[in-house]
Each structure stands twice: as structure tokens, then as C-alpha cells.
Amino acid sequence: MTTETNTAFEGFKDAFKNIQNLEVPEAAREFVKKTANTAKDRAAEAFAGSERVTAAVENAVAESVAEAGKISRNIQQAIYEDAEAFFSGIDKLASAKSISEAVEIQSSLLRSRGEVFVSRAKATADYLGNLAANGAKSAQDN
């Protein structure tokens, strides 16, 4: 390097030496600490919020799966009961000794199945009403 170049950089060297010894004001250090603590608190709040959202989603999914299983089991139970009632009715009809007795048995079976249908319809309406009310309450809680 030439002398002129060295001379040009002397000013920069002196400036950088002085910067290394420059003292940072207390207010600037406090500002940085306060800003860092605020950011840290906000990150913790965001994490806690994401945990609450995840827990709510997890609960909703778990409840949905449990309800789907419950509905499936109830449908299977109803199908089994219907099949059982059908074969029981066939057995009763086969034991009828006259046409009038068979008509009486058939009428009794139809009345019984009608009562079961009404009972199931009422239970379904009650279930759906409770499900809607609980879903609205759960959504409101979250």
C-alpha cells in the first residue's frame, strides 16, 4: 500500500478505536432490555394461546370421534333389534292357527314396531337437541 492510502485509512482506524471504547448510554440499554422482555412475554402469550387452541381442537376431535362411535353403536343396536323383532314376528306368525289369529298377530307386531319407531324418533330428536346445545356451549366456552 502507498503512503497516501495508509494516511487515508488512519482516520478510519482512529474512528474504529474510539467506537470500541464508546460507552452505550443507560437509557439505550434499558430500552433494549425492556423491548426484549416485552417480546419474550408476547412470545409466551402466543405459545399459551396456541396451546389453548390446540387443546380445544383436540377436545373437539376426540368428542367427535366418541360421538361417531356412539352413533354407530346405536345404529348397529337398532338394526339388530329390528332383525330380532322381525324373526320373532315370523315365529309368532308361523304359530298362528287361523287367518284371524295371524291378522291379530300382524296388527300387534305393526303397532309394536310403530311404537319403537316413535320412540327412536323422539330419542333422536332429543339427542340432536342436546348435541346442538352442547356444541353451542362448547363453542362459546372456547
GROMACS .gro file of N, CA and C in nm:
model
  426
    1MET      N    1   0.083  -0.117   0.000
    1MET     CA    2   0.000   0.000   0.000
    1MET      C    3   0.088   0.125   0.000
    2THR      N    4   0.032   0.227  -0.054
    2THR     CA    5   0.109   0.351  -0.060
    2THR      C    6   0.089   0.433   0.065
    3THR      N    7   0.171   0.531   0.080
    3THR     CA    8   0.162   0.618   0.198
    3THR      C    9   0.030   0.694   0.198
    4GLU      N   10  -0.013   0.733   0.081
    4GLU     CA   11  -0.140   0.806   0.071
    4GLU      C   12  -0.257   0.719   0.117
    5THR      N   13  -0.253   0.592   0.080
    5THR     CA   14  -0.360   0.501   0.120
    5THR      C   15  -0.357   0.482   0.271
    6ASN      N   16  -0.236   0.462   0.325
    6ASN     CA   17  -0.224   0.446   0.469
    6ASN      C   18  -0.276   0.568   0.543
    7THR      N   19  -0.247   0.683   0.491
    7THR     CA   20  -0.291   0.807   0.554
    7THR      C   21  -0.443   0.817   0.550
    8ALA      N   22  -0.504   0.775   0.440
    8ALA     CA   23  -0.649   0.780   0.426
    8ALA      C   24  -0.718   0.687   0.527
    9PHE      N   25  -0.654   0.574   0.552
    9PHE     CA   26  -0.715   0.479   0.645
    9PHE      C   27  -0.686   0.511   0.791
   10GLU      N   28  -0.594   0.597   0.819
   10GLU     CA   29  -0.560   0.634   0.957
   10GLU      C   30  -0.683   0.692   1.027
   11GLY      N   31  -0.757   0.775   0.955
   11GLY     CA   32  -0.877   0.835   1.013
   11GLY      C   33  -0.980   0.728   1.051
   12PHE      N   34  -0.995   0.627   0.963
   12PHE     CA   35  -1.088   0.518   0.993
   12PHE      C   36  -1.041   0.435   1.111
   13LYS      N   37  -0.912   0.410   1.119
   13LYS     CA   38  -0.857   0.333   1.230
   13LYS      C   39  -0.885   0.404   1.361
   14ASP      N   40  -0.862   0.533   1.364
   14ASP     CA   41  -0.887   0.609   1.485
   14ASP      C   42  -1.035   0.607   1.522
   15ALA      N   43  -1.120   0.621   1.423
   15ALA     CA   44  -1.265   0.620   1.448
   15ALA      C   45  -1.309   0.485   1.505
   16PHE      N   46  -1.258   0.376   1.448
   16PHE     CA   47  -1.295   0.243   1.498
   16PHE      C   48  -1.239   0.217   1.637
   17LYS      N   49  -1.121   0.269   1.666
   17LYS     CA   50  -1.066   0.254   1.801
   17LYS      C   51  -1.156   0.324   1.901
   18ASN      N   52  -1.203   0.443   1.863
   18ASN     CA   53  -1.289   0.520   1.952
   18ASN      C   54  -1.426   0.453   1.969
   19ILE      N   55  -1.477   0.389   1.862
   19ILE     CA   56  -1.607   0.320   1.870
   19ILE      C   57  -1.598   0.204   1.968
   20GLN      N   58  -1.485   0.134   1.970
   20GLN     CA   59  -1.470   0.020   2.060
   20GLN      C   60  -1.477   0.066   2.205
   21ASN      N   61  -1.436   0.184   2.235
   21ASN     CA   62  -1.436   0.235   2.372
   21ASN      C   63  -1.558   0.321   2.401
   22LEU      N   64  -1.646   0.337   2.303
   22LEU     CA   65  -1.765   0.418   2.320
   22LEU      C   66  -1.858   0.351   2.420
   23GLU      N   67  -1.909   0.425   2.513
   23GLU     CA   68  -1.998   0.371   2.616
   23GLU      C   69  -2.142   0.386   2.571
   24VAL      N   70  -2.221   0.278   2.587
   24VAL     CA   71  -2.362   0.279   2.549
   24VAL      C   72  -2.440   0.342   2.665
   25PRO      N   73  -2.524   0.441   2.638
   25PRO     CA   74  -2.599   0.507   2.744
   25PRO      C   75  -2.694   0.411   2.816
   26GLU      N   76  -2.717   0.437   2.945
   26GLU     CA   77  -2.805   0.354   3.028
   26GLU      C   78  -2.945   0.347   2.967
   27ALA      N   79  -2.996   0.457   2.918
   27ALA     CA   80  -3.131   0.461   2.859
   27ALA      C   81  -3.140   0.365   2.740
   28ALA      N   82  -3.038   0.358   2.659
   28ALA     CA   83  -3.038   0.268   2.543
   28ALA      C   84  -3.037   0.123   2.589
   29ARG      N   85  -2.956   0.093   2.691
   29ARG     CA   86  -2.952  -0.045   2.743
   29ARG      C   87  -3.086  -0.083   2.804
   30GLU      N   88  -3.148   0.007   2.878
   30GLU     CA   89  -3.279  -0.020   2.938
   30GLU      C   90  -3.386  -0.040   2.831
   31PHE      N   91  -3.379   0.041   2.725
   31PHE     CA   92  -3.474   0.027   2.615
   31PHE      C   93  -3.463  -0.111   2.551
   32VAL      N   94  -3.342  -0.155   2.526
   32VAL     CA   95  -3.320  -0.286   2.464
   32VAL      C   96  -3.370  -0.396   2.557
   33LYS      N   97  -3.341  -0.386   2.688
   33LYS     CA   98  -3.386  -0.488   2.784
   33LYS      C   99  -3.539  -0.491   2.790
   34LYS      N  100  -3.601  -0.371   2.797
   34LYS     CA  101  -3.747  -0.364   2.804
   34LYS      C  102  -3.811  -0.423   2.679
   35THR      N  103  -3.757  -0.389   2.564
   35THR     CA  104  -3.810  -0.440   2.437
   35THR      C  105  -3.794  -0.592   2.429
   36ALA      N  106  -3.679  -0.641   2.473
   36ALA     CA  107  -3.656  -0.787   2.471
   36ALA      C  108  -3.752  -0.858   2.566
   37ASN      N  109  -3.773  -0.801   2.685
   37ASN     CA  110  -3.867  -0.862   2.781
   37ASN      C  111  -4.010  -0.860   2.729
   38THR      N  112  -4.049  -0.750   2.665
   38THR     CA  113  -4.183  -0.741   2.607
   38THR      C  114  -4.201  -0.846   2.497
   39ALA      N  115  -4.101  -0.860   2.413
   39ALA     CA  116  -4.107  -0.961   2.306
   39ALA      C  117  -4.113  -1.101   2.365
   40LYS      N  118  -4.037  -1.124   2.472
   40LYS     CA  119  -4.037  -1.255   2.538
   40LYS      C  120  -4.175  -1.284   2.597
   41ASP      N  121  -4.236  -1.184   2.661
   41ASP     CA  122  -4.370  -1.202   2.717
   41ASP      C  123  -4.473  -1.229   2.608
   42ARG      N  124  -4.462  -1.158   2.499
   42ARG     CA  125  -4.556  -1.179   2.388
   42ARG      C  126  -4.539  -1.317   2.325
   43ALA      N  127  -4.418  -1.363   2.317
   43ALA     CA  128  -4.394  -1.498   2.264
   43ALA      C  129  -4.455  -1.602   2.357
   44ALA      N  130  -4.442  -1.579   2.491
   44ALA     CA  131  -4.502  -1.672   2.587
   44ALA      C  132  -4.654  -1.670   2.577
   45GLU      N  133  -4.713  -1.551   2.560
   45GLU     CA  134  -4.858  -1.540   2.543
   45GLU      C  135  -4.904  -1.610   2.415
   46ALA      N  136  -4.829  -1.592   2.307
   46ALA     CA  137  -4.864  -1.657   2.181
   46ALA      C  138  -4.857  -1.808   2.195
   47PHE      N  139  -4.755  -1.857   2.265
   47PHE     CA  140  -4.741  -2.000   2.287
   47PHE      C  141  -4.858  -2.053   2.369
   48ALA      N  142  -4.893  -1.982   2.477
   48ALA     CA  143  -5.005  -2.024   2.561
   48ALA      C  144  -5.136  -2.024   2.481
   49GLY      N  145  -5.153  -1.922   2.398
   49GLY     CA  146  -5.272  -1.916   2.314
   49GLY      C  147  -5.278  -2.031   2.216
   50SER      N  148  -5.164  -2.064   2.156
   50SER     CA  149  -5.162  -2.176   2.062
   50SER      C  150  -5.188  -2.308   2.133
   51GLU      N  151  -5.142  -2.319   2.258
   51GLU     CA  152  -5.171  -2.440   2.337
   51GLU      C  153  -5.321  -2.452   2.364
   52ARG      N  154  -5.386  -2.339   2.396
   52ARG     CA  155  -5.531  -2.342   2.421
   52ARG      C  156  -5.607  -2.381   2.294
   53VAL      N  157  -5.565  -2.327   2.180
   53VAL     CA  158  -5.631  -2.360   2.053
   53VAL      C  159  -5.611  -2.508   2.022
   54THR      N  160  -5.490  -2.557   2.039
   54THR     CA  161  -5.462  -2.698   2.012
   54THR      C  162  -5.544  -2.788   2.103
   55ALA      N  163  -5.555  -2.751   2.232
   55ALA     CA  164  -5.635  -2.831   2.326
   55ALA      C  165  -5.782  -2.830   2.286
   56ALA      N  166  -5.832  -2.714   2.243
   56ALA     CA  167  -5.972  -2.706   2.201
   56ALA      C  168  -5.998  -2.793   2.078
   57VAL      N  169  -5.907  -2.787   1.981
   57VAL     CA  170  -5.921  -2.870   1.861
   57VAL      C  171  -5.913  -3.018   1.897
   58GLU      N  172  -5.817  -3.051   1.983
   58GLU     CA  173  -5.801  -3.190   2.026
   58GLU      C  174  -5.926  -3.240   2.096
   59ASN      N  175  -5.983  -3.159   2.185
   59ASN     CA  176  -6.106  -3.199   2.254
   59ASN      C  177  -6.222  -3.215   2.156
   60ALA      N  178  -6.233  -3.122   2.063
   60ALA     CA  179  -6.342  -3.129   1.965
   60ALA      C  180  -6.331  -3.255   1.881
   61VAL      N  181  -6.210  -3.287   1.837
   61VAL     CA  182  -6.190  -3.407   1.754
   61VAL      C  183  -6.218  -3.532   1.837
   62ALA      N  184  -6.168  -3.535   1.961
   62ALA     CA  185  -6.192  -3.652   2.047
   62ALA      C  186  -6.341  -3.671   2.074
   63GLU      N  187  -6.411  -3.559   2.101
   63GLU     CA  188  -6.555  -3.568   2.124
   63GLU      C  189  -6.628  -3.613   1.998
   64SER      N  190  -6.583  -3.565   1.883
   64SER     CA  191  -6.646  -3.604   1.757
   64SER      C  192  -6.629  -3.753   1.731
   65VAL      N  193  -6.509  -3.803   1.756
   65VAL     CA  194  -6.483  -3.945   1.736
   65VAL      C  195  -6.567  -4.028   1.832
   66ALA      N  196  -6.574  -3.983   1.959
   66ALA     CA  197  -6.654  -4.056   2.058
   66ALA      C  198  -6.801  -4.055   2.019
   67GLU      N  199  -6.850  -3.940   1.974
   67GLU     CA  200  -6.991  -3.931   1.932
   67GLU      C  201  -7.017  -4.017   1.809
   68ALA      N  202  -6.924  -4.017   1.715
   68ALA     CA  203  -6.941  -4.101   1.595
   68ALA      C  204  -6.947  -4.247   1.634
   69GLY      N  205  -6.862  -4.288   1.727
   69GLY     CA  206  -6.865  -4.427   1.775
   69GLY      C  207  -6.996  -4.459   1.844
   70LYS      N  208  -7.044  -4.366   1.926
   70LYS     CA  209  -7.171  -4.385   1.997
   70LYS      C  210  -7.287  -4.398   1.898
   71ILE      N  211  -7.287  -4.311   1.798
   71ILE     CA  212  -7.393  -4.316   1.696
   71ILE      C  213  -7.388  -4.448   1.621
   72SER      N  214  -7.268  -4.490   1.583
   72SER     CA  215  -7.252  -4.617   1.510
   72SER      C  216  -7.303  -4.735   1.593
   73ARG      N  217  -7.266  -4.736   1.721
   73ARG     CA  218  -7.313  -4.846   1.807
   73ARG      C  219  -7.465  -4.845   1.822
   74ASN      N  220  -7.523  -4.726   1.833
   74ASN     CA  221  -7.669  -4.716   1.846
   74ASN      C  222  -7.739  -4.763   1.719
   75ILE      N  223  -7.682  -4.729   1.604
   75ILE     CA  224  -7.741  -4.775   1.477
   75ILE      C  225  -7.730  -4.926   1.466
   76GLN      N  226  -7.615  -4.981   1.502
   76GLN     CA  227  -7.598  -5.127   1.497
   76GLN      C  228  -7.696  -5.195   1.592
   77GLN      N  229  -7.714  -5.137   1.711
   77GLN     CA  230  -7.808  -5.194   1.809
   77GLN      C  231  -7.950  -5.191   1.753
   78ALA      N  232  -7.988  -5.081   1.689
   78ALA     CA  233  -8.123  -5.069   1.632
   78ALA      C  234  -8.144  -5.170   1.520
   79ILE      N  235  -8.043  -5.188   1.436
   79ILE     CA  236  -8.055  -5.286   1.327
   79ILE      C  237  -8.071  -5.426   1.384
   80TYR      N  238  -7.992  -5.457   1.487
   80TYR     CA  239  -8.002  -5.589   1.550
   80TYR      C  240  -8.141  -5.608   1.612
   81GLU      N  241  -8.190  -5.508   1.683
   81GLU     CA  242  -8.323  -5.518   1.746
   81GLU      C  243  -8.432  -5.534   1.641
   82ASP      N  244  -8.419  -5.463   1.528
   82ASP     CA  245  -8.518  -5.476   1.421
   82ASP      C  246  -8.516  -5.617   1.361
   83ALA      N  247  -8.396  -5.669   1.339
   83ALA     CA  248  -8.387  -5.806   1.285
   83ALA      C  249  -8.445  -5.907   1.383
   84GLU      N  250  -8.411  -5.888   1.510
   84GLU     CA  251  -8.462  -5.978   1.614
   84GLU      C  252  -8.615  -5.971   1.619
   85ALA      N  253  -8.671  -5.850   1.614
   85ALA     CA  254  -8.817  -5.833   1.616
   85ALA      C  255  -8.881  -5.896   1.492
   86PHE      N  256  -8.815  -5.880   1.376
   86PHE     CA  257  -8.868  -5.938   1.252
   86PHE      C  258  -8.877  -6.090   1.263
   87PHE      N  259  -8.768  -6.153   1.307
   87PHE     CA  260  -8.768  -6.300   1.316
   87PHE      C  261  -8.861  -6.349   1.426
   88SER      N  262  -8.874  -6.272   1.532
   88SER     CA  263  -8.969  -6.308   1.637
   88SER      C  264  -9.112  -6.301   1.582
   89GLY      N  265  -9.135  -6.197   1.500
   89GLY     CA  266  -9.268  -6.184   1.438
   89GLY      C  267  -9.298  -6.298   1.343
   90ILE      N  268  -9.198  -6.340   1.265
   90ILE     CA  269  -9.215  -6.454   1.173
   90ILE      C  270  -9.251  -6.578   1.254
   91ASP      N  271  -9.179  -6.595   1.366
   91ASP     CA  272  -9.204  -6.712   1.452
   91ASP      C  273  -9.346  -6.709   1.506
   92LYS      N  274  -9.390  -6.591   1.551
   92LYS     CA  275  -9.528  -6.579   1.603
   92LYS      C  276  -9.630  -6.604   1.494
   93LEU      N  277  -9.605  -6.547   1.374
   93LEU     CA  278  -9.699  -6.569   1.263
   93LEU      C  279  -9.704  -6.717   1.224
   94ALA      N  280  -9.592  -6.784   1.229
   94ALA     CA  281  -9.588  -6.926   1.193
   94ALA      C  282  -9.666  -7.011   1.292
   95SER      N  283  -9.681  -6.959   1.416
   95SER     CA  284  -9.754  -7.038   1.516
   95SER      C  285  -9.903  -7.009   1.515
   96ALA      N  286  -9.950  -6.917   1.430
   96ALA     CA  287 -10.092  -6.885   1.422
   96ALA      C  288 -10.169  -7.003   1.365
   97LYS      N  289 -10.284  -7.032   1.429
   97LYS     CA  290 -10.363  -7.147   1.387
   97LYS      C  291 -10.476  -7.110   1.292
   98SER      N  292 -10.499  -6.978   1.277
   98SER     CA  293 -10.604  -6.935   1.184
   98SER      C  294 -10.563  -6.802   1.121
   99ILE      N  295 -10.633  -6.767   1.013
   99ILE     CA  296 -10.605  -6.641   0.944
   99ILE      C  297 -10.635  -6.523   1.037
  100SER      N  298 -10.744  -6.531   1.112
  100SER     CA  299 -10.779  -6.420   1.201
  100SER      C  300 -10.673  -6.403   1.311
  101GLU      N  301 -10.620  -6.512   1.361
  101GLU     CA  302 -10.512  -6.504   1.461
  101GLU      C  303 -10.386  -6.444   1.398
  102ALA      N  304 -10.356  -6.478   1.274
  102ALA     CA  305 -10.239  -6.423   1.203
  102ALA      C  306 -10.256  -6.273   1.182
  103VAL      N  307 -10.379  -6.230   1.146
  103VAL     CA  308 -10.405  -6.087   1.127
  103VAL      C  309 -10.389  -6.014   1.261
  104GLU      N  310 -10.438  -6.074   1.368
  104GLU     CA  311 -10.425  -6.013   1.501
  104GLU      C  312 -10.277  -6.002   1.541
  105ILE      N  313 -10.200  -6.107   1.517
  105ILE     CA  314 -10.056  -6.106   1.548
  105ILE      C  315  -9.986  -5.999   1.463
  106GLN      N  316 -10.019  -5.993   1.335
  106GLN     CA  317  -9.958  -5.895   1.244
  106GLN      C  318  -9.990  -5.752   1.290
  107SER      N  319 -10.115  -5.728   1.327
  107SER     CA  320 -10.154  -5.595   1.376
  107SER      C  321 -10.078  -5.559   1.503
  108SER      N  322 -10.064  -5.655   1.591
  108SER     CA  323  -9.989  -5.632   1.716
  108SER      C  324  -9.842  -5.600   1.685
  109LEU      N  325  -9.786  -5.675   1.591
  109LEU     CA  326  -9.646  -5.651   1.553
  109LEU      C  327  -9.628  -5.512   1.490
  110LEU      N  328  -9.720  -5.474   1.401
  110LEU     CA  329  -9.712  -5.342   1.338
  110LEU      C  330  -9.726  -5.230   1.442
  111ARG      N  331  -9.818  -5.246   1.536
  111ARG     CA  332  -9.836  -5.147   1.641
  111ARG      C  333  -9.709  -5.136   1.725
  112SER      N  334  -9.650  -5.249   1.758
  112SER     CA  335  -9.527  -5.252   1.837
  112SER      C  336  -9.412  -5.184   1.763
  113ARG      N  337  -9.398  -5.213   1.632
  113ARG     CA  338  -9.291  -5.152   1.553
  113ARG      C  339  -9.313  -5.001   1.539
  114GLY      N  340  -9.441  -4.961   1.530
  114GLY     CA  341  -9.474  -4.818   1.524
  114GLY      C  342  -9.432  -4.746   1.652
  115GLU      N  343  -9.457  -4.811   1.765
  115GLU     CA  344  -9.417  -4.753   1.894
  115GLU      C  345  -9.265  -4.742   1.903
  116VAL      N  346  -9.195  -4.843   1.854
  116VAL     CA  347  -9.049  -4.839   1.854
  116VAL      C  348  -9.000  -4.725   1.765
  117PHE      N  349  -9.064  -4.709   1.648
  117PHE     CA  350  -9.025  -4.602   1.557
  117PHE      C  351  -9.044  -4.465   1.621
  118VAL      N  352  -9.158  -4.443   1.684
  118VAL     CA  353  -9.185  -4.315   1.751
  118VAL      C  354  -9.085  -4.293   1.864
  119SER      N  355  -9.057  -4.396   1.940
  119SER     CA  356  -8.961  -4.386   2.050
  119SER      C  357  -8.822  -4.349   1.997
  120ARG      N  358  -8.781  -4.411   1.888
  120ARG     CA  359  -8.650  -4.381   1.830
  120ARG      C  360  -8.646  -4.239   1.774
  121ALA      N  361  -8.754  -4.198   1.711
  121ALA     CA  362  -8.759  -4.062   1.655
  121ALA      C  363  -8.749  -3.959   1.767
  122LYS      N  364  -8.818  -3.983   1.878
  122LYS     CA  365  -8.810  -3.892   1.992
  122LYS      C  366  -8.670  -3.892   2.051
  123ALA      N  367  -8.611  -4.009   2.067
  123ALA     CA  368  -8.474  -4.018   2.121
  123ALA      C  369  -8.374  -3.948   2.029
  124THR      N  370  -8.392  -3.962   1.899
  124THR     CA  371  -8.304  -3.896   1.803
  124THR      C  372  -8.318  -3.745   1.812
  125ALA      N  373  -8.441  -3.696   1.821
  125ALA     CA  374  -8.464  -3.552   1.832
  125ALA      C  375  -8.402  -3.499   1.962
  126ASP      N  376  -8.420  -3.571   2.072
  126ASP     CA  377  -8.360  -3.530   2.200
  126ASP      C  378  -8.209  -3.528   2.189
  127TYR      N  379  -8.153  -3.632   2.128
  127TYR     CA  380  -8.007  -3.641   2.113
  127TYR      C  381  -7.953  -3.525   2.031
  128LEU      N  382  -8.017  -3.498   1.917
  128LEU     CA  383  -7.971  -3.389   1.831
  128LEU      C  384  -7.986  -3.254   1.900
  129GLY      N  385  -8.094  -3.237   1.978
  129GLY     CA  386  -8.111  -3.113   2.053
  129GLY      C  387  -8.001  -3.095   2.156
  130ASN      N  388  -7.970  -3.203   2.230
  130ASN     CA  389  -7.861  -3.197   2.329
  130ASN      C  390  -7.727  -3.174   2.261
  131LEU      N  391  -7.705  -3.239   2.150
  131LEU     CA  392  -7.580  -3.224   2.077
  131LEU      C  393  -7.562  -3.080   2.030
  132ALA      N  394  -7.668  -3.020   1.977
  132ALA     CA  395  -7.661  -2.882   1.932
  132ALA      C  396  -7.639  -2.788   2.050
  133ALA      N  397  -7.708  -2.812   2.161
  133ALA     CA  398  -7.692  -2.725   2.279
  133ALA      C  399  -7.552  -2.738   2.335
  134ASN      N  400  -7.500  -2.859   2.344
  134ASN     CA  401  -7.364  -2.880   2.396
  134ASN      C  402  -7.259  -2.824   2.301
  135GLY      N  403  -7.282  -2.838   2.172
  135GLY     CA  404  -7.189  -2.783   2.073
  135GLY      C  405  -7.184  -2.632   2.081
  136ALA      N  406  -7.300  -2.569   2.098
  136ALA     CA  407  -7.303  -2.423   2.110
  136ALA      C  408  -7.236  -2.378   2.239
  137LYS      N  409  -7.260  -2.453   2.348
  137LYS     CA  410  -7.198  -2.419   2.476
  137LYS      C  411  -7.046  -2.437   2.468
  138SER      N  412  -7.002  -2.547   2.406
  138SER     CA  413  -6.859  -2.573   2.392
  138SER      C  414  -6.792  -2.466   2.307
  139ALA      N  415  -6.857  -2.425   2.200
  139ALA     CA  416  -6.801  -2.321   2.113
  139ALA      C  417  -6.794  -2.189   2.189
  140GLN      N  418  -6.896  -2.163   2.270
  140GLN     CA  419  -6.897  -2.040   2.348
  140GLN      C  420  -6.787  -2.041   2.454
  141ASP      N  421  -6.762  -2.156   2.515
  141ASP     CA  422  -6.657  -2.168   2.616
  141ASP      C  423  -6.520  -2.145   2.556
  142ASN      N  424  -6.501  -2.191   2.431
  142ASN     CA  425  -6.370  -2.177   2.367
  142ASN      C  426  -6.358  -2.039   2.308
   0.00000   0.00000   0.00000
